[in-house]
Amino acid sequence: MSFKVVIPARLASTRLPRKVLRDIGGRPLIAWVVDAARRSGAEEVILAVDDAEVEAVAADFGIPVVMTKPEHPSGTDRIHEVAVRRDWPGDTIVVNVQGDEPLMPPELISNAAQLLANDPQADIATLCHPLHALEEWLDPNVVKLVRDARGRALYFSRAPIPWQRDGASRGTPKLPAEPPLRHIGIYAYRVAALKHFAALPPAPLEQVEALEQLRALWNGLTILAGVVEQSPPRGVDTEEDLAAVIAYLRPASGA
């Protein structure tokens, strides 16, 4: 199986300013993300950036970079620009790894790519894992999904889905007998599907839920969702997240 990884990396993050360049053991956060992607078996790992400072730092660490337009509304659009500029064929598999996931297990990256490679009828592949905590299932910051019998995503939501009707109410919700699924934000695309997706306008459900993947489902694209048993470690959205990642990676960095 052959696949590529593109890592969108915006400097102008809002919750944690300049997070892709924050220091972890003497290296920028983004270098750790690239390390994980390279260990996945990808034939090529590219950083898609929108700022000359990130480009220069990446060059110092030997990271291949494509400078993309700053006005892109999403990382998916940034990846699409890379695919077009590199003239990748429509059947090329490219995995979107978020630029703030320095602890992303390499095997999850390859799992997403393999899932798509194994199903020629699928347009996109992603991953999920079982939820066992009621508070997470109810948390709107935790994205849930439901699948059909073939493992294709039927819907993604910030709401608790599927709802256990019997024996539950708004006041006393309870987890479904079959553990619900939490979405893991990693995607593998065929380039042809990526180009199709990037040309589509935002969908009504996407705007309601603030979930970009609903644009794909709204327009009939197939998303295959593979189940893994464990969630990946935390990404970096806050100073607290960054401190936890630094502590976790301290032995690896030699600090």
Short mmCIF file of N, CA and C in Angstrom, two decimals, residues 22-167:
data_model
loop_
_atom_site.label_atom_id
_atom_site.label_comp_id
_atom_site.label_asym_id
_atom_site.label_seq_id
_atom_site.Cartn_x
_atom_site.Cartn_y
_atom_site.Cartn_z
N ARG A 22 5.43 25.98 19.11
CA ARG A 22 5.76 25.94 20.54
C ARG A 22 6.81 24.87 20.79
N ASP A 23 7.67 25.15 21.75
CA ASP A 23 8.83 24.30 22.00
C ASP A 23 8.47 23.07 22.82
N ILE A 24 8.92 21.92 22.35
CA ILE A 24 8.83 20.67 23.11
C ILE A 24 10.20 20.01 23.04
N GLY A 25 10.94 20.06 24.13
CA GLY A 25 12.26 19.42 24.17
C GLY A 25 13.23 19.97 23.15
N GLY A 26 13.17 21.28 22.90
CA GLY A 26 14.10 21.90 21.98
C GLY A 26 13.71 21.80 20.51
N ARG A 27 12.53 21.30 20.24
CA ARG A 27 12.04 21.18 18.86
C ARG A 27 10.63 21.74 18.80
N PRO A 28 10.23 22.30 17.65
CA PRO A 28 8.85 22.80 17.54
C PRO A 28 7.85 21.65 17.56
N LEU A 29 6.67 21.94 18.06
CA LEU A 29 5.61 20.93 18.13
C LEU A 29 5.42 20.22 16.80
N ILE A 30 5.45 20.99 15.73
CA ILE A 30 5.17 20.41 14.43
C ILE A 30 6.18 19.34 14.02
N ALA A 31 7.43 19.45 14.51
CA ALA A 31 8.44 18.45 14.17
C ALA A 31 8.07 17.09 14.76
N TRP A 32 7.44 17.09 15.93
CA TRP A 32 7.02 15.83 16.55
C TRP A 32 5.87 15.19 15.75
N VAL A 33 4.98 16.03 15.21
CA VAL A 33 3.89 15.52 14.39
C VAL A 33 4.46 14.86 13.13
N VAL A 34 5.43 15.53 12.52
CA VAL A 34 6.07 14.98 11.33
C VAL A 34 6.77 13.66 11.64
N ASP A 35 7.42 13.57 12.78
CA ASP A 35 8.07 12.31 13.18
C ASP A 35 7.07 11.16 13.20
N ALA A 36 5.91 11.41 13.82
CA ALA A 36 4.88 10.36 13.91
C ALA A 36 4.41 9.96 12.51
N ALA A 37 4.22 10.94 11.64
CA ALA A 37 3.75 10.65 10.29
C ALA A 37 4.79 9.85 9.51
N ARG A 38 6.05 10.17 9.69
CA ARG A 38 7.10 9.44 8.98
C ARG A 38 7.20 7.99 9.45
N ARG A 39 6.87 7.74 10.70
CA ARG A 39 6.92 6.36 11.22
C ARG A 39 5.72 5.53 10.78
N SER A 40 4.75 6.15 10.11
CA SER A 40 3.54 5.44 9.70
C SER A 40 3.75 4.60 8.45
N GLY A 41 4.86 4.80 7.76
CA GLY A 41 5.10 4.09 6.51
C GLY A 41 4.69 4.88 5.28
N ALA A 42 4.32 6.15 5.45
CA ALA A 42 3.96 6.99 4.32
C ALA A 42 5.16 7.17 3.39
N GLU A 43 4.89 7.19 2.10
CA GLU A 43 5.97 7.38 1.14
C GLU A 43 6.44 8.83 1.08
N GLU A 44 5.58 9.74 1.54
CA GLU A 44 5.90 11.16 1.51
C GLU A 44 5.12 11.86 2.61
N VAL A 45 5.79 12.76 3.33
CA VAL A 45 5.15 13.57 4.37
C VAL A 45 5.42 15.03 4.06
N ILE A 46 4.37 15.81 3.94
CA ILE A 46 4.49 17.21 3.55
C ILE A 46 3.76 18.08 4.58
N LEU A 47 4.37 19.20 4.91
CA LEU A 47 3.75 20.19 5.77
C LEU A 47 3.13 21.27 4.88
N ALA A 48 1.82 21.49 5.05
CA ALA A 48 1.12 22.52 4.29
C ALA A 48 0.97 23.75 5.18
N VAL A 49 1.69 24.82 4.88
CA VAL A 49 1.76 25.98 5.76
C VAL A 49 1.21 27.22 5.07
N ASP A 50 0.99 28.26 5.87
CA ASP A 50 0.49 29.51 5.32
C ASP A 50 1.30 30.71 5.80
N ASP A 51 2.48 30.45 6.35
CA ASP A 51 3.27 31.53 6.94
C ASP A 51 4.75 31.27 6.71
N ALA A 52 5.48 32.32 6.34
CA ALA A 52 6.91 32.18 6.02
C ALA A 52 7.73 31.76 7.24
N GLU A 53 7.29 32.13 8.45
CA GLU A 53 8.03 31.75 9.65
C GLU A 53 7.97 30.23 9.86
N VAL A 54 6.80 29.65 9.68
CA VAL A 54 6.67 28.19 9.81
C VAL A 54 7.48 27.51 8.72
N GLU A 55 7.45 28.05 7.52
CA GLU A 55 8.23 27.50 6.42
C GLU A 55 9.72 27.49 6.75
N ALA A 56 10.22 28.58 7.33
CA ALA A 56 11.64 28.67 7.66
C ALA A 56 12.02 27.70 8.77
N VAL A 57 11.17 27.58 9.78
CA VAL A 57 11.46 26.65 10.88
C VAL A 57 11.45 25.22 10.37
N ALA A 58 10.48 24.89 9.52
CA ALA A 58 10.42 23.54 8.96
C ALA A 58 11.68 23.24 8.16
N ALA A 59 12.16 24.21 7.40
CA ALA A 59 13.39 24.01 6.61
C ALA A 59 14.57 23.71 7.52
N ASP A 60 14.64 24.37 8.66
CA ASP A 60 15.73 24.13 9.62
C ASP A 60 15.74 22.68 10.10
N PHE A 61 14.57 22.06 10.14
CA PHE A 61 14.46 20.69 10.63
C PHE A 61 14.32 19.68 9.49
N GLY A 62 14.56 20.13 8.26
CA GLY A 62 14.52 19.21 7.12
C GLY A 62 13.15 18.68 6.78
N ILE A 63 12.12 19.49 7.02
CA ILE A 63 10.75 19.06 6.77
C ILE A 63 10.27 19.63 5.44
N PRO A 64 9.84 18.79 4.49
CA PRO A 64 9.31 19.30 3.21
C PRO A 64 8.06 20.15 3.43
N VAL A 65 8.00 21.28 2.75
CA VAL A 65 6.93 22.25 2.95
C VAL A 65 6.33 22.66 1.62
N VAL A 66 5.01 22.86 1.62
CA VAL A 66 4.33 23.54 0.52
C VAL A 66 3.65 24.77 1.10
N MET A 67 3.99 25.94 0.59
CA MET A 67 3.33 27.17 1.03
C MET A 67 1.99 27.28 0.34
N THR A 68 0.91 27.36 1.13
CA THR A 68 -0.44 27.39 0.59
C THR A 68 -1.08 28.75 0.85
N LYS A 69 -2.19 28.99 0.19
CA LYS A 69 -2.86 30.28 0.31
C LYS A 69 -3.34 30.52 1.74
N PRO A 70 -3.15 31.71 2.27
CA PRO A 70 -3.55 31.97 3.66
C PRO A 70 -5.06 32.01 3.87
N GLU A 71 -5.83 32.21 2.81
CA GLU A 71 -7.27 32.40 2.98
C GLU A 71 -8.06 31.10 3.04
N HIS A 72 -7.43 29.94 2.98
CA HIS A 72 -8.18 28.69 3.03
C HIS A 72 -9.01 28.60 4.32
N PRO A 73 -10.30 28.22 4.20
CA PRO A 73 -11.14 28.14 5.40
C PRO A 73 -10.88 26.90 6.25
N SER A 74 -10.21 25.89 5.70
CA SER A 74 -10.01 24.65 6.46
C SER A 74 -8.72 23.96 6.03
N GLY A 75 -8.29 23.02 6.88
CA GLY A 75 -7.13 22.22 6.54
C GLY A 75 -7.36 21.35 5.32
N THR A 76 -8.60 20.91 5.11
CA THR A 76 -8.91 20.10 3.93
C THR A 76 -8.64 20.87 2.65
N ASP A 77 -9.01 22.14 2.63
CA ASP A 77 -8.74 22.97 1.46
C ASP A 77 -7.24 23.15 1.24
N ARG A 78 -6.51 23.23 2.32
CA ARG A 78 -5.04 23.36 2.23
C ARG A 78 -4.43 22.08 1.63
N ILE A 79 -4.94 20.94 2.06
CA ILE A 79 -4.45 19.66 1.52
C ILE A 79 -4.81 19.54 0.05
N HIS A 80 -5.99 19.98 -0.31
CA HIS A 80 -6.40 19.94 -1.71
C HIS A 80 -5.44 20.76 -2.57
N GLU A 81 -5.04 21.93 -2.10
CA GLU A 81 -4.10 22.74 -2.87
C GLU A 81 -2.78 22.00 -3.08
N VAL A 82 -2.31 21.31 -2.05
CA VAL A 82 -1.07 20.53 -2.18
C VAL A 82 -1.24 19.46 -3.25
N ALA A 83 -2.36 18.73 -3.21
CA ALA A 83 -2.60 17.66 -4.18
C ALA A 83 -2.63 18.19 -5.60
N VAL A 84 -3.26 19.35 -5.80
CA VAL A 84 -3.34 19.94 -7.13
C VAL A 84 -1.96 20.40 -7.60
N ARG A 85 -1.23 21.05 -6.72
CA ARG A 85 0.08 21.58 -7.11
C ARG A 85 1.08 20.46 -7.37
N ARG A 86 0.93 19.35 -6.67
CA ARG A 86 1.81 18.20 -6.90
C ARG A 86 1.31 17.30 -8.03
N ASP A 87 0.12 17.61 -8.55
CA ASP A 87 -0.46 16.85 -9.66
C ASP A 87 -0.57 15.37 -9.33
N TRP A 88 -1.06 15.07 -8.13
CA TRP A 88 -1.23 13.68 -7.74
C TRP A 88 -2.41 13.06 -8.49
N PRO A 89 -2.28 11.82 -8.95
CA PRO A 89 -3.39 11.14 -9.64
C PRO A 89 -4.60 10.97 -8.73
N GLY A 90 -5.77 10.80 -9.36
CA GLY A 90 -7.02 10.72 -8.61
C GLY A 90 -7.11 9.57 -7.64
N ASP A 91 -6.39 8.48 -7.90
CA ASP A 91 -6.46 7.33 -7.00
C ASP A 91 -5.42 7.36 -5.89
N THR A 92 -4.61 8.41 -5.82
CA THR A 92 -3.63 8.56 -4.75
C THR A 92 -4.34 8.69 -3.41
N ILE A 93 -3.84 7.99 -2.40
CA ILE A 93 -4.39 8.10 -1.05
C ILE A 93 -3.55 9.09 -0.25
N VAL A 94 -4.22 10.08 0.32
CA VAL A 94 -3.53 11.08 1.14
C VAL A 94 -4.23 11.16 2.49
N VAL A 95 -3.44 11.12 3.55
CA VAL A 95 -3.98 11.15 4.91
C VAL A 95 -3.77 12.55 5.50
N ASN A 96 -4.84 13.10 6.04
CA ASN A 96 -4.81 14.38 6.72
C ASN A 96 -4.51 14.14 8.19
N VAL A 97 -3.32 14.54 8.63
CA VAL A 97 -2.95 14.46 10.05
C VAL A 97 -2.93 15.88 10.60
N GLN A 98 -3.66 16.12 11.67
CA GLN A 98 -3.74 17.45 12.22
C GLN A 98 -2.38 17.92 12.74
N GLY A 99 -2.11 19.22 12.55
CA GLY A 99 -0.81 19.76 12.93
C GLY A 99 -0.61 19.97 14.41
N ASP A 100 -1.61 19.63 15.22
CA ASP A 100 -1.46 19.79 16.68
C ASP A 100 -1.57 18.44 17.39
N GLU A 101 -1.17 17.35 16.69
CA GLU A 101 -1.27 16.00 17.25
C GLU A 101 0.11 15.35 17.35
N PRO A 102 0.98 15.86 18.23
CA PRO A 102 2.34 15.30 18.32
C PRO A 102 2.38 13.88 18.88
N LEU A 103 1.30 13.44 19.51
CA LEU A 103 1.27 12.09 20.09
C LEU A 103 0.44 11.13 19.24
N MET A 104 0.10 11.52 18.02
CA MET A 104 -0.69 10.64 17.17
C MET A 104 0.05 9.33 16.91
N PRO A 105 -0.51 8.18 17.29
CA PRO A 105 0.16 6.91 17.04
C PRO A 105 0.33 6.66 15.55
N PRO A 106 1.53 6.36 15.08
CA PRO A 106 1.74 6.13 13.65
C PRO A 106 0.84 5.05 13.07
N GLU A 107 0.50 4.04 13.89
CA GLU A 107 -0.33 2.95 13.37
C GLU A 107 -1.75 3.42 13.03
N LEU A 108 -2.23 4.47 13.69
CA LEU A 108 -3.55 4.98 13.33
C LEU A 108 -3.52 5.66 11.96
N ILE A 109 -2.43 6.31 11.65
CA ILE A 109 -2.28 6.92 10.33
C ILE A 109 -2.31 5.85 9.25
N SER A 110 -1.51 4.80 9.45
CA SER A 110 -1.49 3.72 8.46
C SER A 110 -2.80 2.96 8.43
N ASN A 111 -3.48 2.83 9.59
CA ASN A 111 -4.78 2.16 9.63
C ASN A 111 -5.80 2.86 8.75
N ALA A 112 -5.83 4.19 8.83
CA ALA A 112 -6.78 4.95 8.03
C ALA A 112 -6.50 4.77 6.54
N ALA A 113 -5.22 4.82 6.17
CA ALA A 113 -4.85 4.63 4.76
C ALA A 113 -5.20 3.22 4.29
N GLN A 114 -4.93 2.22 5.11
CA GLN A 114 -5.20 0.83 4.73
C GLN A 114 -6.70 0.59 4.58
N LEU A 115 -7.47 1.20 5.46
CA LEU A 115 -8.92 1.06 5.41
C LEU A 115 -9.45 1.52 4.06
N LEU A 116 -8.94 2.65 3.60
CA LEU A 116 -9.39 3.17 2.30
C LEU A 116 -8.87 2.31 1.15
N ALA A 117 -7.62 1.87 1.26
CA ALA A 117 -7.03 1.04 0.21
C ALA A 117 -7.80 -0.27 0.04
N ASN A 118 -8.36 -0.78 1.13
CA ASN A 118 -9.06 -2.06 1.09
C ASN A 118 -10.47 -1.97 0.53
N ASP A 119 -11.00 -0.76 0.38
CA ASP A 119 -12.38 -0.60 -0.09
C ASP A 119 -12.40 0.37 -1.26
N PRO A 120 -12.33 -0.12 -2.48
CA PRO A 120 -12.28 0.77 -3.64
C PRO A 120 -13.56 1.58 -3.85
N GLN A 121 -14.65 1.21 -3.18
CA GLN A 121 -15.90 1.95 -3.31
C GLN A 121 -15.99 3.14 -2.37
N ALA A 122 -15.10 3.21 -1.40
CA ALA A 122 -15.14 4.31 -0.42
C ALA A 122 -14.38 5.52 -0.95
N ASP A 123 -14.86 6.70 -0.57
CA ASP A 123 -14.20 7.94 -0.96
C ASP A 123 -13.24 8.44 0.12
N ILE A 124 -13.63 8.24 1.36
CA ILE A 124 -12.90 8.76 2.52
C ILE A 124 -12.90 7.67 3.58
N ALA A 125 -11.85 7.62 4.38
CA ALA A 125 -11.82 6.72 5.54
C ALA A 125 -11.43 7.52 6.77
N THR A 126 -11.99 7.12 7.90
CA THR A 126 -11.66 7.75 9.17
C THR A 126 -11.72 6.69 10.25
N LEU A 127 -11.50 7.08 11.50
CA LEU A 127 -11.45 6.12 12.59
C LEU A 127 -12.33 6.58 13.75
N CYS A 128 -12.67 5.62 14.60
CA CYS A 128 -13.46 5.92 15.79
C CYS A 128 -13.13 4.88 16.86
N HIS A 129 -13.59 5.14 18.08
CA HIS A 129 -13.37 4.16 19.15
C HIS A 129 -14.57 4.15 20.08
N PRO A 130 -14.80 3.05 20.80
CA PRO A 130 -15.96 2.96 21.69
C PRO A 130 -15.86 3.94 22.85
N LEU A 131 -17.00 4.48 23.22
CA LEU A 131 -17.11 5.37 24.38
C LEU A 131 -17.74 4.60 25.53
N HIS A 132 -17.13 4.74 26.72
CA HIS A 132 -17.65 4.02 27.88
C HIS A 132 -18.03 4.96 29.02
N ALA A 133 -17.82 6.26 28.84
CA ALA A 133 -18.12 7.23 29.90
C ALA A 133 -19.32 8.08 29.50
N LEU A 134 -20.32 8.11 30.34
CA LEU A 134 -21.54 8.86 30.05
C LEU A 134 -21.24 10.33 29.82
N GLU A 135 -20.35 10.91 30.65
CA GLU A 135 -20.09 12.34 30.52
C GLU A 135 -19.45 12.70 29.18
N GLU A 136 -18.64 11.78 28.64
CA GLU A 136 -18.06 12.04 27.32
C GLU A 136 -19.11 11.94 26.23
N TRP A 137 -20.00 10.99 26.35
CA TRP A 137 -21.07 10.81 25.37
C TRP A 137 -21.96 12.04 25.33
N LEU A 138 -22.17 12.67 26.47
CA LEU A 138 -23.03 13.85 26.55
C LEU A 138 -22.31 15.14 26.19
N ASP A 139 -20.99 15.12 26.15
CA ASP A 139 -20.18 16.32 25.92
C ASP A 139 -20.25 16.75 24.45
N PRO A 140 -20.72 17.97 24.15
CA PRO A 140 -20.80 18.40 22.75
C PRO A 140 -19.44 18.62 22.09
N ASN A 141 -18.38 18.67 22.88
CA ASN A 141 -17.04 18.77 22.30
C ASN A 141 -16.50 17.42 21.84
N VAL A 142 -17.19 16.36 22.21
CA VAL A 142 -16.84 15.00 21.78
C VAL A 142 -17.75 14.64 20.61
N VAL A 143 -17.17 14.43 19.44
CA VAL A 143 -17.96 14.14 18.25
C VAL A 143 -18.25 12.64 18.17
N LYS A 144 -19.52 12.33 18.05
CA LYS A 144 -19.95 10.94 17.95
C LYS A 144 -20.36 10.61 16.51
N LEU A 145 -20.40 9.31 16.21
CA LEU A 145 -20.89 8.90 14.89
C LEU A 145 -21.63 7.59 15.01
N VAL A 146 -22.47 7.33 14.00
CA VAL A 146 -23.12 6.04 13.87
C VAL A 146 -22.79 5.49 12.50
N ARG A 147 -22.70 4.15 12.41
CA ARG A 147 -22.30 3.48 11.16
C ARG A 147 -23.37 2.51 10.72
N ASP A 148 -23.31 2.13 9.44
CA ASP A 148 -24.19 1.09 8.95
C ASP A 148 -23.51 -0.27 9.10
N ALA A 149 -24.17 -1.33 8.60
CA ALA A 149 -23.65 -2.68 8.78
C ALA A 149 -22.32 -2.91 8.07
N ARG A 150 -22.00 -2.09 7.08
CA ARG A 150 -20.75 -2.24 6.34
C ARG A 150 -19.63 -1.35 6.87
N GLY A 151 -19.91 -0.63 7.96
CA GLY A 151 -18.90 0.23 8.54
C GLY A 151 -18.86 1.62 7.94
N ARG A 152 -19.85 1.98 7.16
CA ARG A 152 -19.89 3.32 6.57
C ARG A 152 -20.61 4.28 7.52
N ALA A 153 -20.09 5.48 7.60
CA ALA A 153 -20.69 6.47 8.49
C ALA A 153 -22.06 6.90 7.98
N LEU A 154 -23.04 6.87 8.88
CA LEU A 154 -24.37 7.37 8.58
C LEU A 154 -24.51 8.83 8.98
N TYR A 155 -23.92 9.19 10.12
CA TYR A 155 -24.04 10.55 10.62
C TYR A 155 -22.97 10.80 11.68
N PHE A 156 -22.56 12.06 11.77
CA PHE A 156 -21.69 12.55 12.83
C PHE A 156 -22.45 13.62 13.59
N SER A 157 -22.27 13.68 14.90
CA SER A 157 -23.00 14.69 15.67
C SER A 157 -22.26 15.02 16.96
N ARG A 158 -22.52 16.24 17.43
CA ARG A 158 -22.06 16.62 18.77
C ARG A 158 -23.06 16.17 19.83
N ALA A 159 -24.24 15.79 19.39
CA ALA A 159 -25.27 15.28 20.30
C ALA A 159 -24.98 13.82 20.65
N PRO A 160 -25.55 13.32 21.74
CA PRO A 160 -25.36 11.92 22.11
C PRO A 160 -26.16 10.99 21.21
N ILE A 161 -25.46 10.32 20.29
CA ILE A 161 -26.12 9.39 19.36
C ILE A 161 -25.41 8.05 19.43
N PRO A 162 -26.13 6.92 19.20
CA PRO A 162 -27.60 6.84 19.11
C PRO A 162 -28.23 7.00 20.49
N TRP A 163 -29.44 7.49 20.54
CA TRP A 163 -30.12 7.72 21.81
C TRP A 163 -30.80 6.45 22.29
N GLN A 164 -30.54 6.09 23.54
CA GLN A 164 -31.16 4.91 24.14
C GLN A 164 -32.55 5.30 24.62
N ARG A 165 -33.57 4.99 23.79
CA ARG A 165 -34.91 5.47 24.11
C ARG A 165 -35.47 4.82 25.37
N ASP A 166 -35.40 3.49 25.44
CA ASP A 166 -36.02 2.78 26.55
C ASP A 166 -35.21 2.98 27.82
N GLY A 167 -35.90 3.39 28.87
CA GLY A 167 -35.26 3.53 30.18
C GLY A 167 -34.44 4.79 30.32
#
